PDB file of C-alpha atoms in Angstrom:
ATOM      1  CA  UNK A  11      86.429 -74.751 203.877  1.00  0.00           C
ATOM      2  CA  UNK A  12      89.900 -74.791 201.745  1.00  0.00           C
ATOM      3  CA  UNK A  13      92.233 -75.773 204.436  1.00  0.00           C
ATOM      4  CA  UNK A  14      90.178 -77.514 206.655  1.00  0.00           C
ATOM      5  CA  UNK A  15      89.199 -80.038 203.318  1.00  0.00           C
ATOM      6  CA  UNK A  16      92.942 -80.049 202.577  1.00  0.00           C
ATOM      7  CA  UNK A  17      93.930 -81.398 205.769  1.00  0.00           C
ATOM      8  CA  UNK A  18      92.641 -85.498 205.791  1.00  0.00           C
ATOM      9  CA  UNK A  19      93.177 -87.135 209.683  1.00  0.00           C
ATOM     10  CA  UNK A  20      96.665 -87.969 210.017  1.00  0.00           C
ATOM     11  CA  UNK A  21      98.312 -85.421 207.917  1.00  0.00           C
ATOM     12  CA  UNK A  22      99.214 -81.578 208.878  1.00  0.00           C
ATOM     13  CA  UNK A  23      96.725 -80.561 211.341  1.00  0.00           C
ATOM     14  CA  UNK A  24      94.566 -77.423 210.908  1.00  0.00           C
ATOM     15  CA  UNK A  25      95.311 -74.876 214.330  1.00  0.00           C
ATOM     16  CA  UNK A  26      91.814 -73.266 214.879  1.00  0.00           C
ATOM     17  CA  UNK A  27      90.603 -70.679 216.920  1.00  0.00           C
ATOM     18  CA  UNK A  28      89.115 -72.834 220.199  1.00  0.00           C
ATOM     19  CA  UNK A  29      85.961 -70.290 220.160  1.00  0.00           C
ATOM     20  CA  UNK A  30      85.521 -71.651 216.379  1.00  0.00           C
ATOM     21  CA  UNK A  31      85.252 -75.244 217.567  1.00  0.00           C
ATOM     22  CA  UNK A  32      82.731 -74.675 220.345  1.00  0.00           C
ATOM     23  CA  UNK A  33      85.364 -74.125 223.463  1.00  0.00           C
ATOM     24  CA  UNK A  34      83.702 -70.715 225.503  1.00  0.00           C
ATOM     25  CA  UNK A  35      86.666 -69.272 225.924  1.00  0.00           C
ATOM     26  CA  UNK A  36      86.197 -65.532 223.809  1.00  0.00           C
ATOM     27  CA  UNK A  37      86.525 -62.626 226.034  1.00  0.00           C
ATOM     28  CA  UNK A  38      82.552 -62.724 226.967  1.00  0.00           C
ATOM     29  CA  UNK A  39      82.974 -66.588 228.176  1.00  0.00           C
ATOM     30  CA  UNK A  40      81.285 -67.798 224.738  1.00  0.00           C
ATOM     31  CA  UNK A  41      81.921 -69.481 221.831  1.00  0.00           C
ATOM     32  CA  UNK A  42      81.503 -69.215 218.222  1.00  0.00           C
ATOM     33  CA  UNK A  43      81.060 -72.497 217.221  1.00  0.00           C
ATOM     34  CA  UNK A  44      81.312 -73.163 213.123  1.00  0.00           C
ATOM     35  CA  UNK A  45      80.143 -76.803 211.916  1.00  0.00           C
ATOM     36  CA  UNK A  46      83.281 -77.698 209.789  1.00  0.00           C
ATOM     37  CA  UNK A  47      85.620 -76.619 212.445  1.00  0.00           C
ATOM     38  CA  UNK A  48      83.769 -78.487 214.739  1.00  0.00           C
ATOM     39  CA  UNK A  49      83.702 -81.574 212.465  1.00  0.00           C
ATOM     40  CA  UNK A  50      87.074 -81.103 211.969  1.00  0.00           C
ATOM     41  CA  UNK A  51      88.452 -81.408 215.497  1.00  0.00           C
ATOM     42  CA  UNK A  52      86.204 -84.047 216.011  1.00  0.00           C
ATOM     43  CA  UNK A  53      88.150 -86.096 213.514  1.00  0.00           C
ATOM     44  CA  UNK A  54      91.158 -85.314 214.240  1.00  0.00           C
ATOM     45  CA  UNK A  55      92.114 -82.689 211.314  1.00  0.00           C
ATOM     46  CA  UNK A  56      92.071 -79.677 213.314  1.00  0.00           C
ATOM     47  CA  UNK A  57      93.893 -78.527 216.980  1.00  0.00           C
ATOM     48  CA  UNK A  58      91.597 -75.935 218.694  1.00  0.00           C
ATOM     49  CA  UNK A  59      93.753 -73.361 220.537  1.00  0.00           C
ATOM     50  CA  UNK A  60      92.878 -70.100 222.116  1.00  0.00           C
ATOM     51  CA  UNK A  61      96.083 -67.892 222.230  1.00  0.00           C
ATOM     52  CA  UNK A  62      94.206 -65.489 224.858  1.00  0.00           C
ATOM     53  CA  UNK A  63      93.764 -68.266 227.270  1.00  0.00           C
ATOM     54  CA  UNK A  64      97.224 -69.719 226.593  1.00  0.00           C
ATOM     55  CA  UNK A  65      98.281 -66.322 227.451  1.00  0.00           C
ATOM     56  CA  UNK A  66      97.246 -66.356 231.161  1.00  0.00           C
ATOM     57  CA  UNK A  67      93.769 -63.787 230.428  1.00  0.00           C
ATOM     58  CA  UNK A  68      90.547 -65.161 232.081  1.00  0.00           C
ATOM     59  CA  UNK A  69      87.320 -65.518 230.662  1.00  0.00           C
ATOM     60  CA  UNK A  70      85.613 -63.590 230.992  1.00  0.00           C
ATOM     61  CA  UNK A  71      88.074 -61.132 230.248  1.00  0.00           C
ATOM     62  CA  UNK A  72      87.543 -57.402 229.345  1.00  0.00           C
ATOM     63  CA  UNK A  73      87.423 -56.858 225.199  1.00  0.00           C
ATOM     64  CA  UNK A  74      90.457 -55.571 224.382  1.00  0.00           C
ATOM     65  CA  UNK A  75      92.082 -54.276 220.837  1.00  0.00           C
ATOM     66  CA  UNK A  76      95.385 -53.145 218.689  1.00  0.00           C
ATOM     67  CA  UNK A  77      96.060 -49.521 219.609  1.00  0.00           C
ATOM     68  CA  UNK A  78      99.477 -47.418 218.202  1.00  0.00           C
ATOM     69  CA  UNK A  79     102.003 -46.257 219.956  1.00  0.00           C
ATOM     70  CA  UNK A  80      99.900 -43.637 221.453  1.00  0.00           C
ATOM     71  CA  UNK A  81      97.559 -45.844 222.740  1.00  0.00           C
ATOM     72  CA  UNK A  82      94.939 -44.246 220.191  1.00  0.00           C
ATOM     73  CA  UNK A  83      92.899 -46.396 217.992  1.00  0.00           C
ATOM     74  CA  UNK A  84      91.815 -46.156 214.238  1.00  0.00           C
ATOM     75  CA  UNK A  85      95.507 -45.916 213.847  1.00  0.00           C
ATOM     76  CA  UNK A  86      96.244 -48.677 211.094  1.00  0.00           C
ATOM     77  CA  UNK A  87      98.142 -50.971 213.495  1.00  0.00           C
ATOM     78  CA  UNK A  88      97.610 -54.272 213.644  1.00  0.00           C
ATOM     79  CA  UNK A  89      99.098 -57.458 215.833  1.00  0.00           C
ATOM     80  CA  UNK A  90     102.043 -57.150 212.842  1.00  0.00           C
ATOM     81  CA  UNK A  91     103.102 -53.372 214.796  1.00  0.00           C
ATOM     82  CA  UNK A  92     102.189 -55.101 218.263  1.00  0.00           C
ATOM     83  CA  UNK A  93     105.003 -58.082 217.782  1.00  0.00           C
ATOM     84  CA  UNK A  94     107.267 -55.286 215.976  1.00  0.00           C
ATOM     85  CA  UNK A  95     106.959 -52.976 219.907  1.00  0.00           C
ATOM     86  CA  UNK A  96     104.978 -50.188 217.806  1.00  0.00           C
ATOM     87  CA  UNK A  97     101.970 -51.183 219.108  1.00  0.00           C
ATOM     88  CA  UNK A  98      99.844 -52.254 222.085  1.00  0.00           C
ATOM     89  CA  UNK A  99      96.669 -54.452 222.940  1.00  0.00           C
ATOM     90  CA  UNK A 100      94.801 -52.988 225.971  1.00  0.00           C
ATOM     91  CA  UNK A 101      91.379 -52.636 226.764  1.00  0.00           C
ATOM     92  CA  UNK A 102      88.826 -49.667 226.910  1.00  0.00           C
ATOM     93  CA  UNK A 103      89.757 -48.651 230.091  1.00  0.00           C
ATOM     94  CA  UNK A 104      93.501 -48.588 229.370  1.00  0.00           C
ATOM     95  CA  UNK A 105      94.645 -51.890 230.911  1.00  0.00           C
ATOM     96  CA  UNK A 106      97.552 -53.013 229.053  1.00  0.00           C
ATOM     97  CA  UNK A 107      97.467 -56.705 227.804  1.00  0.00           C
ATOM     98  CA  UNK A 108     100.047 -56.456 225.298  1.00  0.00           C
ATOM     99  CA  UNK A 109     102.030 -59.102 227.591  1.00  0.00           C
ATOM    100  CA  UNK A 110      99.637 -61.980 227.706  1.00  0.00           C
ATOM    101  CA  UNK A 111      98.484 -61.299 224.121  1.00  0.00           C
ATOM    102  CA  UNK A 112     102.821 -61.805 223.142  1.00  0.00           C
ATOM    103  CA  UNK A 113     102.530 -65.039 225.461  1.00  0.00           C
ATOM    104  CA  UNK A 114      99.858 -66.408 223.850  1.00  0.00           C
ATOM    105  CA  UNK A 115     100.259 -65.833 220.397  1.00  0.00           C
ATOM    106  CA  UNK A 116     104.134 -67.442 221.352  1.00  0.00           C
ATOM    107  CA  UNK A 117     102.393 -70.336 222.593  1.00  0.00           C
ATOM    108  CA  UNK A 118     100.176 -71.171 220.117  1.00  0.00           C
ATOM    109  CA  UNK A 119     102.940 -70.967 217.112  1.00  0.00           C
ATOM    110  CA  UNK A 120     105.170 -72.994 219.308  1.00  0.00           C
ATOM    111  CA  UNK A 121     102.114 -76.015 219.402  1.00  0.00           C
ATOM    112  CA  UNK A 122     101.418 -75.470 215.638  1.00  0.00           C
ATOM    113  CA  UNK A 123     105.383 -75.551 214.822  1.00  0.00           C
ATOM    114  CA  UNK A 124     105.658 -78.977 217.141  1.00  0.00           C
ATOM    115  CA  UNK A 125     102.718 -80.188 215.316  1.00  0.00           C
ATOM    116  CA  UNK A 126     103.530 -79.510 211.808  1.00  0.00           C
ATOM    117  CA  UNK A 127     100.707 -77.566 211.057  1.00  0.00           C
ATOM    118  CA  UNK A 128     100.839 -75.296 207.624  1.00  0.00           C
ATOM    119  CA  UNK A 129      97.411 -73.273 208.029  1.00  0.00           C
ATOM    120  CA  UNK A 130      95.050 -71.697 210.934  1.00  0.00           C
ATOM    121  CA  UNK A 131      91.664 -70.752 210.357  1.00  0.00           C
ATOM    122  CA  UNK A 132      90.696 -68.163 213.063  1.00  0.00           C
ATOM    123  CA  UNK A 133      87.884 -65.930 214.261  1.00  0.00           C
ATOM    124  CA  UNK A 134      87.511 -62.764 212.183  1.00  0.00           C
ATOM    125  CA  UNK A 135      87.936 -59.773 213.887  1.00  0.00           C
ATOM    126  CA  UNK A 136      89.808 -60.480 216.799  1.00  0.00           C
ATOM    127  CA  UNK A 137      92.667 -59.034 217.979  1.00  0.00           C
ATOM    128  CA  UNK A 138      94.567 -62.161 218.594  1.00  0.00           C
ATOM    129  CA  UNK A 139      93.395 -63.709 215.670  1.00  0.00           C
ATOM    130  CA  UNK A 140      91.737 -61.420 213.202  1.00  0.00           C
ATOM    131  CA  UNK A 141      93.217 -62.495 209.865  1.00  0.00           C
ATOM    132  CA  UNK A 142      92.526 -59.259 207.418  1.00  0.00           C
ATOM    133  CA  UNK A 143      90.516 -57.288 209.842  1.00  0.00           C
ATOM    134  CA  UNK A 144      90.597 -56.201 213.548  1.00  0.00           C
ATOM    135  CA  UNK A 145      88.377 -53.946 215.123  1.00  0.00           C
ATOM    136  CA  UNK A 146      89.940 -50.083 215.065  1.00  0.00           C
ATOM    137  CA  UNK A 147      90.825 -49.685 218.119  1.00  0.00           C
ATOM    138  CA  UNK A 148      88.200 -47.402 219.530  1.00  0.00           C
ATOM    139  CA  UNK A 149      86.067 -49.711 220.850  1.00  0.00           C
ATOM    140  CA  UNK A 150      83.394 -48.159 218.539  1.00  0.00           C
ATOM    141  CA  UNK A 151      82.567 -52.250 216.554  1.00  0.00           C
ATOM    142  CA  UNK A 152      84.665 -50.723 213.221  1.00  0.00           C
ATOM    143  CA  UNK A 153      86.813 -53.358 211.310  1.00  0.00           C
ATOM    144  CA  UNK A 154      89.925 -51.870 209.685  1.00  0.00           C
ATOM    145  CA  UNK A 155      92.248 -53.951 207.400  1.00  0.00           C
ATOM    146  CA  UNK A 156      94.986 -55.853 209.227  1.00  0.00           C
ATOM    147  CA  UNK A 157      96.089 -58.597 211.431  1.00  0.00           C
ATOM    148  CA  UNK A 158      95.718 -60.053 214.892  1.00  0.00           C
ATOM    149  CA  UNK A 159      98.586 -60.273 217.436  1.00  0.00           C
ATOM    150  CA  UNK A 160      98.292 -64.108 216.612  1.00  0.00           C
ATOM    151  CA  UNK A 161      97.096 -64.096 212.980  1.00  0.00           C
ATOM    152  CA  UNK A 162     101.178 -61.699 212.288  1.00  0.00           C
ATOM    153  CA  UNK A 163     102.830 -64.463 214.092  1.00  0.00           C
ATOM    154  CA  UNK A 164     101.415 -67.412 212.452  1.00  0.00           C
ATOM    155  CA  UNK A 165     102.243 -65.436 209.186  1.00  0.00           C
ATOM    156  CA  UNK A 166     105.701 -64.927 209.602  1.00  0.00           C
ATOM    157  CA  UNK A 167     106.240 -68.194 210.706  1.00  0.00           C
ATOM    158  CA  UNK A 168     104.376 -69.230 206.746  1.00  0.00           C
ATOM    159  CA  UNK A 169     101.339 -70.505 207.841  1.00  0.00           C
ATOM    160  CA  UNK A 170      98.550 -70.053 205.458  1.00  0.00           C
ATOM    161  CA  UNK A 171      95.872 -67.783 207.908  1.00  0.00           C
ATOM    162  CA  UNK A 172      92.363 -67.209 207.143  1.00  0.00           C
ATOM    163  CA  UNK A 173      89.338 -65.900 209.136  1.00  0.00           C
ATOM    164  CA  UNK A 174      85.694 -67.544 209.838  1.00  0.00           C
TER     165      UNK A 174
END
């Protein structure tokens, strides 16, 4: 993987998706665990985060995803509307998480800024840190184009972002 080859020990760390690196901390207490992530924080190239956690939510936690403004899904909103206020994270029965995803995603650009990082590699599809996908919104398993809460912040802070 690009930026996970690009970062040597010692120079700009790699943030990664915890999940990605074999933490079980996704929303149905597993992981996701990909070999070169996992080699990578095992040498000391990579800093697993998971903004979710660092955002106060539990795991388990209920799945949650990007909804517009009026709280409908398949909207074309992404975690790009959510940090803008034009959009919300909540999960299939309403609850509203928009707070703790904010929180997290905060937290986890604040580690990568103290850190020096320049990229993230994150877990496709989620709404935290979906990098050029997210599921829809309707809880129905469709990806639509766009960004995690997360994936928008690390972005506008110019990171380089890509999905696993």
């Amino acid at each position: 993987m690009e930026d996970l080859d690009a970062a040597p020990a010692g120079a700009h760390p790699v943030i990664v998706s915890a999940c990605l690196a074999g933490v079980p901390c996704r929303y149905d207490a597993t992981a996701r665990p990909d070999p070169e992530v996992v080699a990578a924080v095992a040498e000391g190239r990579a800093v697993p985060l998971c903004a979710e956690v660092l955002g106060s939510l539990g795991v388990p936690r209920p799945p949650a995803e990007v909804v517009g403004p009026d709280g409908e899904g398949a909207t074309g909103a992404d975690g790009a509307d959510v940090l803008d206020g034009r959009a919300r994270v909540v999960t299939a029965d309403g609850q509203d998480l928009t707070r703790a995803f904010l929180d997290g995603a905060r937290a986890v650009a604040e580690h990568a800024e103290r850190v020096g990082a320049r990229s993230a590699v994150l877990r496709a599809g989620s709404p935290s840190c979906g990098a050029g996908g997210i599921y829809d919104g309707t809880f129905s398993g469709r990806l639509v184009p766009g960004d995690g809460v997360l994936a928008a912040l690390l972005r506008r802070q110019g990171l380089s972002v890509r999905s696993r």
